[in-house]
Amino acid sequence: EKGGHEYFMLKEIEEQPTALADTLRGHFVDGRIILDEQRLSDQDLRDVDKVFVVACGTAYHSGLVAKYAIEHWTRLPVEVELASEFRYRDPVLDRDTLVVAVSQSGETADTLEAVRHAREQKARVLAVCNTNGAQIPRESDAVLYTHAGPEVGVASTKTFLAQIAAIYLVGLALAQARGTKYPDEVGREFEELCAMPDAVARVLSTVDRVRELGRSLADAKAVLFLGRHVGYPVALEGALKLKELAYMHAEGFAAGELKHGPIALIEESLPVVVVMPSPKGRAVLHAKLLSNISEIQARGARTIVIAEEGDETVRPFADELVEVPAVPTLLQPLVSTVPLQVLAAEIARARGYDVDKPRNLAKSVTVE
Ligand code: F6R
């Protein structure tokens, strides 16, 4: 049942191309993005003037990634909030607010309460969920299902990638309804998304090397993760995976914040994972991150760099280099997260922990 793998999580990591393809399938028909149980009309989507994404844990990170794409495509303000904070903070909501509730299980208590609160305030709620008929989709105005299949490993992997793809579809549906993108542009973005299962499959072909790298990190006291732009939520997700699986102190930072405190943590041989942007995308981001890596390397950190294939400029700063295929900037999280998942799982395994069932955690958190 583990498909020849030692643990479910590795099987589920390898299922990511399929999870992505299945989540995208059937959502572009006759030149238009279509959502699933679309109880929201095109007019409802046109009226949206603000988007909130509410979720917990890894699902929250998928929202952080999607914020960059939705704002870019739709010119709508997008706020991403931990469901447990949103609920108790009296957020400003009305019928023109779209609340996207993201939950693999569809049963997470905090996210469910956030949905209920949003609906009481007359906001429209769209659920992104991996579980048919769960409570959150039942209580939402509309649902878009991720088709990642059942996830057994407690740590979310394939559902994270599927969540990003699904929220991107919501972003494209909004752009289409609002006319902030021409239909052929929407079609092109969808096509680029459809190329991602192959790109992720290419990343998976390097898994053995990343596992080896993971084993070499098993004795580290802590690991830091740095990224900018869409690489920032990827850094947060890499750190979360490592905390929950390997019980290791791990933290993700926006690389631009280094100088504002975290650089004080850098010491001899501390592993620092850096998620590089493409050198062909935003050149300024790439240059800034290069300078961040050189600063931490100069202070003796062991740099582990996730970078685009063929990015030669990064080599001198990378003690370890993990290459991922070149993809459009907004889609980079779909490739750069994968080595971080493998790294966390392998470090945990090397430390002798049960990768599928980390201590103190449950797959679905039904208490607040
Ligand atoms: C981390 C993880 C959790 C969940 C979170 C939300 O690997 O799995 O952080 O992402 O508990 O769960 P759902 O998506 O079911 O609402």
Coordinates of C-alpha atoms and ligand atoms in Angstrom, one line a residue:
E1 CA 0.0 0.0 0.0
K2 CA 3.0 2.3 0.4
G3 CA 3.8 1.5 -3.2
G4 CA 7.2 0.0 -2.3
H5 CA 8.2 3.0 -0.1
E6 CA 9.3 2.9 3.4
Y7 CA 6.8 5.4 4.5
F8 CA 3.6 7.0 3.1
M9 CA 5.0 10.4 3.0
L10 CA 7.6 9.5 0.4
K11 CA 4.9 7.8 -1.7
E12 CA 2.8 11.0 -1.4
I13 CA 5.7 13.2 -2.3
E14 CA 6.0 11.1 -5.5
E15 CA 2.3 11.4 -6.2
Q16 CA 2.6 15.2 -6.6
P17 CA 2.6 15.3 -10.4
T18 CA -0.6 13.3 -10.4
A19 CA -2.2 15.3 -7.6
L20 CA -1.5 18.5 -9.6
A21 CA -2.8 17.1 -12.9
D22 CA -5.9 15.8 -11.3
T23 CA -6.6 19.1 -9.5
L24 CA -6.3 21.1 -12.8
R25 CA -8.2 18.6 -15.0
G26 CA -11.5 19.8 -16.3
H27 CA -11.1 23.4 -15.1
F28 CA -10.6 25.0 -18.5
V29 CA -13.4 24.4 -21.0
D30 CA -14.2 26.4 -24.1
G31 CA -11.6 29.0 -23.3
R32 CA -12.8 29.6 -19.8
I33 CA -11.8 28.7 -16.3
I34 CA -14.6 26.9 -14.5
L35 CA -14.7 26.1 -10.8
D36 CA -16.5 23.0 -9.2
E37 CA -19.6 23.6 -7.2
Q38 CA -19.9 27.2 -8.4
R39 CA -22.7 28.6 -6.4
L40 CA -21.1 32.0 -7.0
S41 CA -22.2 33.7 -10.2
D42 CA -19.9 35.6 -12.5
Q43 CA -21.5 38.8 -11.2
D44 CA -20.7 37.7 -7.6
L45 CA -17.1 37.3 -8.7
R46 CA -17.1 40.7 -10.4
D47 CA -18.4 42.3 -7.3
V48 CA -15.5 41.0 -5.1
D49 CA -13.4 43.9 -3.8
K50 CA -11.2 42.1 -1.3
V51 CA -10.0 38.6 -0.8
F52 CA -9.1 36.8 2.5
V53 CA -7.5 33.4 2.5
V54 CA -8.0 31.7 5.9
A55 CA -6.3 28.5 6.9
C56 CA -4.0 26.8 9.3
G57 CA -0.5 25.3 9.1
T58 CA 0.6 24.1 5.6
A59 CA -2.7 25.2 4.1
Y60 CA -2.0 28.7 5.4
H61 CA 1.4 28.6 3.6
S62 CA -0.5 27.7 0.3
G63 CA -2.5 30.9 0.8
L64 CA 0.7 33.0 1.4
V65 CA 2.0 31.6 -2.0
A66 CA -1.2 32.4 -3.8
K67 CA -1.4 36.0 -2.6
Y68 CA 1.4 36.9 -5.0
A69 CA -0.5 35.5 -7.9
I70 CA -4.0 36.7 -7.1
E71 CA -2.9 40.2 -6.5
H72 CA -0.8 40.2 -9.7
W73 CA -3.6 38.8 -11.8
T74 CA -6.6 40.5 -10.4
R75 CA -5.3 43.7 -8.8
L76 CA -7.5 42.9 -5.8
P77 CA -6.1 43.2 -2.3
V78 CA -5.5 39.8 -0.7
E79 CA -5.0 39.1 3.0
V80 CA -3.8 35.8 4.2
E81 CA -4.7 34.9 7.8
L82 CA -4.3 32.1 10.2
A83 CA -7.8 31.0 10.8
S84 CA -7.3 31.1 14.6
E85 CA -6.4 34.8 14.5
F86 CA -8.9 35.9 11.9
R87 CA -11.8 34.6 13.9
Y88 CA -11.1 36.6 17.0
R89 CA -9.9 39.9 15.5
D90 CA -13.2 41.4 14.1
P91 CA -12.0 41.4 10.4
V92 CA -13.7 43.9 8.1
L93 CA -16.0 41.8 5.9
D94 CA -19.1 42.4 3.8
R95 CA -20.9 40.8 0.9
D96 CA -18.2 41.9 -1.5
T97 CA -15.5 40.1 0.4
L98 CA -14.4 36.7 -0.9
V99 CA -13.1 34.4 1.9
V100 CA -11.2 31.4 0.5
A101 CA -11.0 28.8 3.3
V102 CA -8.3 26.3 2.5
S103 CA -8.3 22.9 4.3
Q104 CA -7.2 19.5 3.3
S105 CA -9.4 17.7 5.8
G106 CA -12.3 20.1 5.6
E107 CA -12.7 19.5 9.3
T108 CA -10.2 21.9 11.0
A109 CA -12.0 23.6 13.8
D110 CA -10.4 27.0 13.5
T111 CA -10.9 27.2 9.8
L112 CA -14.6 26.1 10.2
E113 CA -15.1 28.7 12.8
A114 CA -13.6 31.3 10.5
V115 CA -16.0 30.2 7.8
R116 CA -19.0 30.6 10.1
H117 CA -17.8 34.0 11.2
A118 CA -17.3 35.2 7.6
R119 CA -20.8 34.0 6.6
E120 CA -22.4 35.7 9.6
Q121 CA -20.8 38.9 8.3
K122 CA -22.3 38.2 4.8
A123 CA -19.0 37.5 3.1
R124 CA -19.0 34.9 0.4
V125 CA -17.0 31.8 1.3
L126 CA -15.3 29.5 -1.2
A127 CA -13.8 26.4 0.3
V128 CA -10.7 24.7 -1.2
C129 CA -10.8 21.2 0.2
N130 CA -9.5 17.7 -0.4
T131 CA -12.3 15.8 1.3
N132 CA -15.6 15.3 -0.4
G133 CA -18.6 16.3 1.7
A134 CA -16.5 17.5 4.7
Q135 CA -17.9 20.1 7.1
I136 CA -16.1 23.2 5.7
P137 CA -17.3 22.7 2.1
R138 CA -20.8 21.9 3.4
E139 CA -21.0 25.3 5.1
S140 CA -19.4 27.3 2.3
D141 CA -21.1 29.1 -0.7
A142 CA -18.8 27.4 -3.2
V143 CA -16.3 24.6 -3.3
L144 CA -13.2 23.9 -5.3
Y145 CA -11.9 20.4 -4.6
T146 CA -8.2 19.5 -4.7
H147 CA -7.9 16.0 -6.2
A148 CA -4.8 14.9 -4.4
G149 CA -6.3 11.6 -3.2
P150 CA -6.2 10.5 0.4
E151 CA -3.1 11.7 2.3
V152 CA -2.0 9.3 5.0
G153 CA 1.2 10.9 6.2
V154 CA 0.3 13.4 8.9
A155 CA 2.5 16.0 7.3
S156 CA 0.9 17.6 4.3
T157 CA 2.8 17.3 1.0
K158 CA 0.8 16.6 -2.1
T159 CA -2.2 18.5 -0.8
F160 CA 0.0 21.6 -0.4
L161 CA 0.9 21.6 -4.1
A162 CA -2.7 20.8 -5.0
Q163 CA -3.9 23.7 -2.8
I164 CA -1.6 26.1 -4.6
A165 CA -2.9 25.0 -7.9
A166 CA -6.5 25.2 -6.8
I167 CA -6.2 28.7 -5.3
Y168 CA -4.5 29.8 -8.6
L169 CA -7.6 28.6 -10.4
V170 CA -9.7 30.8 -8.1
G171 CA -7.3 33.7 -9.0
L172 CA -7.7 33.1 -12.7
A173 CA -11.5 32.8 -12.3
L174 CA -11.5 36.2 -10.6
A175 CA -9.2 37.7 -13.3
Q176 CA -11.5 36.4 -16.0
A177 CA -14.7 37.7 -14.3
R178 CA -13.1 41.1 -13.6
G179 CA -11.5 41.4 -17.0
T180 CA -8.1 42.1 -15.6
K181 CA -6.7 39.4 -17.9
Y182 CA -7.7 38.8 -21.5
P183 CA -9.2 35.3 -22.2
D184 CA -6.1 34.3 -24.1
E185 CA -3.8 35.3 -21.2
V186 CA -6.0 33.3 -18.8
G187 CA -5.6 30.4 -21.2
R188 CA -1.8 30.8 -21.2
E189 CA -1.6 30.9 -17.4
F190 CA -3.6 27.7 -17.3
E191 CA -1.3 26.0 -19.8
E192 CA 1.7 27.0 -17.8
L193 CA 0.0 25.4 -14.7
C194 CA -0.6 22.3 -16.8
A195 CA 3.2 22.0 -17.5
M196 CA 3.9 21.7 -13.8
P197 CA 3.2 18.0 -13.3
D198 CA 6.2 17.3 -15.6
A199 CA 8.4 19.9 -13.9
V200 CA 7.7 18.3 -10.5
A201 CA 8.4 14.9 -11.9
R202 CA 11.8 16.2 -13.0
V203 CA 12.5 17.4 -9.4
L204 CA 11.5 14.0 -8.2
S205 CA 14.3 12.4 -10.3
T206 CA 16.8 14.1 -8.0
V207 CA 15.3 12.7 -4.8
D208 CA 18.1 10.3 -4.0
R209 CA 20.7 13.1 -3.8
V210 CA 18.5 15.1 -1.6
R211 CA 17.9 12.2 0.7
E212 CA 21.7 11.8 1.0
L213 CA 22.0 15.4 1.8
G214 CA 19.3 15.0 4.4
R215 CA 21.2 12.2 6.1
S216 CA 24.2 14.5 6.4
L217 CA 22.1 17.0 8.3
A218 CA 20.7 14.6 10.8
D219 CA 22.9 15.9 13.7
A220 CA 22.3 19.6 13.1
K221 CA 20.9 21.5 16.1
A222 CA 18.9 23.8 14.0
V223 CA 18.2 24.7 10.4
L224 CA 17.3 28.1 9.0
F225 CA 15.3 28.7 5.7
L226 CA 15.5 31.9 3.7
G227 CA 13.5 33.1 0.7
R228 CA 12.1 36.2 -0.9
H229 CA 8.8 36.8 -2.8
V230 CA 7.1 33.4 -3.4
G231 CA 10.2 31.8 -2.0
Y232 CA 9.4 33.2 1.4
P233 CA 6.3 31.0 2.1
V234 CA 8.3 28.1 0.7
A235 CA 11.0 28.8 3.4
L236 CA 8.2 28.8 6.0
E237 CA 6.9 25.5 4.7
G238 CA 10.3 23.9 4.7
A239 CA 10.8 25.0 8.3
L240 CA 7.4 23.7 9.4
K241 CA 8.1 20.3 7.8
L242 CA 11.4 20.0 9.6
K243 CA 9.9 21.0 13.0
E244 CA 7.0 18.5 12.8
L245 CA 8.9 15.6 11.4
A246 CA 12.5 15.8 12.7
Y247 CA 11.6 17.7 16.0
M248 CA 14.4 20.1 15.1
H249 CA 14.5 23.8 15.7
A250 CA 13.8 25.3 12.3
E251 CA 12.8 28.8 11.2
G252 CA 11.9 30.4 7.9
F253 CA 12.7 34.0 7.3
A254 CA 12.1 36.6 4.6
A255 CA 15.7 37.0 3.4
G256 CA 15.3 40.8 3.6
E257 CA 14.8 40.5 7.3
L258 CA 18.2 38.9 8.0
K259 CA 19.8 42.2 8.9
H260 CA 17.0 43.1 11.2
G261 CA 17.8 40.3 13.6
P262 CA 18.1 36.8 12.4
I263 CA 21.7 37.2 11.1
A264 CA 22.8 37.1 14.7
L265 CA 21.9 33.4 14.7
I266 CA 24.4 32.6 12.0
E267 CA 27.3 30.6 13.3
E268 CA 30.0 28.2 12.1
S269 CA 28.5 25.3 10.2
L270 CA 24.8 26.2 10.9
P271 CA 22.8 24.8 7.9
V272 CA 20.9 27.5 6.1
V273 CA 18.6 26.5 3.2
V274 CA 18.2 29.3 0.7
V275 CA 15.3 29.2 -1.9
M276 CA 16.7 31.2 -4.9
P277 CA 14.5 32.9 -7.4
S278 CA 15.2 32.5 -11.1
P279 CA 18.0 34.6 -12.5
K280 CA 15.8 35.2 -15.5
G281 CA 12.8 36.3 -13.6
R282 CA 13.1 39.3 -11.3
A283 CA 16.8 40.0 -11.6
V284 CA 16.8 42.4 -8.6
L285 CA 15.4 39.6 -6.3
H286 CA 18.1 37.2 -7.5
A287 CA 20.8 39.7 -6.9
K288 CA 19.6 40.6 -3.4
L289 CA 19.4 36.9 -2.4
L290 CA 22.9 36.3 -3.8
S291 CA 24.2 39.0 -1.5
N292 CA 22.3 37.5 1.4
I293 CA 23.9 34.1 0.8
S294 CA 27.4 35.6 0.6
E295 CA 26.8 37.4 3.9
I296 CA 25.8 34.2 5.7
Q297 CA 28.5 32.1 4.0
A298 CA 31.1 34.7 5.2
R299 CA 29.9 34.0 8.7
G300 CA 30.6 30.3 8.3
A301 CA 27.0 28.9 7.6
R302 CA 26.7 25.8 5.6
T303 CA 24.6 27.0 2.6
I304 CA 22.2 24.6 1.0
V305 CA 20.8 26.3 -2.1
I306 CA 17.7 25.4 -4.1
A307 CA 18.3 27.1 -7.4
E308 CA 17.2 27.0 -11.1
E309 CA 19.1 24.6 -13.3
G310 CA 22.0 26.3 -15.0
D311 CA 22.1 29.2 -12.6
E312 CA 25.9 29.4 -12.5
T313 CA 26.1 32.7 -10.5
V314 CA 24.9 30.9 -7.4
R315 CA 27.6 28.1 -7.4
P316 CA 30.3 30.0 -5.5
F317 CA 27.9 30.6 -2.6
A318 CA 26.4 27.1 -2.4
D319 CA 28.1 24.5 -0.2
E320 CA 25.3 22.2 -1.5
L321 CA 23.3 22.9 -4.6
V322 CA 19.9 21.4 -5.4
E323 CA 18.7 22.2 -8.9
V324 CA 15.1 22.6 -9.9
P325 CA 13.7 23.1 -13.4
A326 CA 13.2 26.7 -14.8
V327 CA 9.5 27.6 -14.5
P328 CA 7.7 31.0 -14.4
T329 CA 8.2 32.9 -11.1
L330 CA 4.8 32.5 -9.7
L331 CA 5.0 28.7 -10.2
Q332 CA 8.4 28.2 -8.6
P333 CA 6.9 27.1 -5.2
L334 CA 5.6 24.0 -6.9
V335 CA 9.1 22.9 -7.7
S336 CA 11.2 24.4 -4.9
T337 CA 9.0 23.0 -2.1
V338 CA 9.6 19.4 -3.2
P339 CA 13.3 19.1 -2.1
L340 CA 12.4 20.6 1.2
Q341 CA 9.8 18.0 1.8
V342 CA 12.2 15.2 1.0
L343 CA 14.9 16.8 3.2
A344 CA 12.6 17.0 6.2
A345 CA 11.4 13.4 5.8
E346 CA 14.9 12.0 5.4
I347 CA 16.3 13.9 8.3
A348 CA 13.5 12.6 10.5
R349 CA 14.1 9.0 9.2
A350 CA 17.8 9.3 9.9
R351 CA 17.1 10.4 13.4
G352 CA 14.9 7.3 13.9
Y353 CA 11.5 9.0 13.9
D354 CA 8.2 7.8 12.4
V355 CA 7.9 10.0 9.4
D356 CA 4.2 9.2 8.9
K357 CA 3.1 9.7 12.5
P358 CA 5.1 12.5 14.2
R359 CA 4.6 12.8 17.9
N360 CA 1.9 15.0 19.4
L361 CA 0.2 15.6 16.0
A362 CA -3.1 14.5 14.5
K363 CA -4.0 14.5 10.8
S364 CA -7.1 16.6 11.4
V365 CA -7.3 19.1 14.2
T366 CA -10.9 19.2 15.3
V367 CA -10.5 21.2 18.4
E368 CA -9.7 24.9 18.6
Ligands
F6R1 C1 1.5 20.3 8.3 C2 0.1 20.0 8.4 C3 -0.8 20.9 9.2 C4 -2.1 21.1 8.4 C5 -3.1 22.0 9.2 C6 -4.3 22.3 8.5 O1 2.2 19.3 7.6 O2 -0.3 19.0 7.9 O3 -0.2 22.1 9.4 O4 -1.8 21.8 7.2 O5 -3.4 21.3 10.4 O6 -5.1 21.1 8.2 P1 -6.2 21.1 7.1 O7 -5.6 21.5 5.8 O8 -6.8 19.8 7.1 O9 -7.2 22.2 7.5

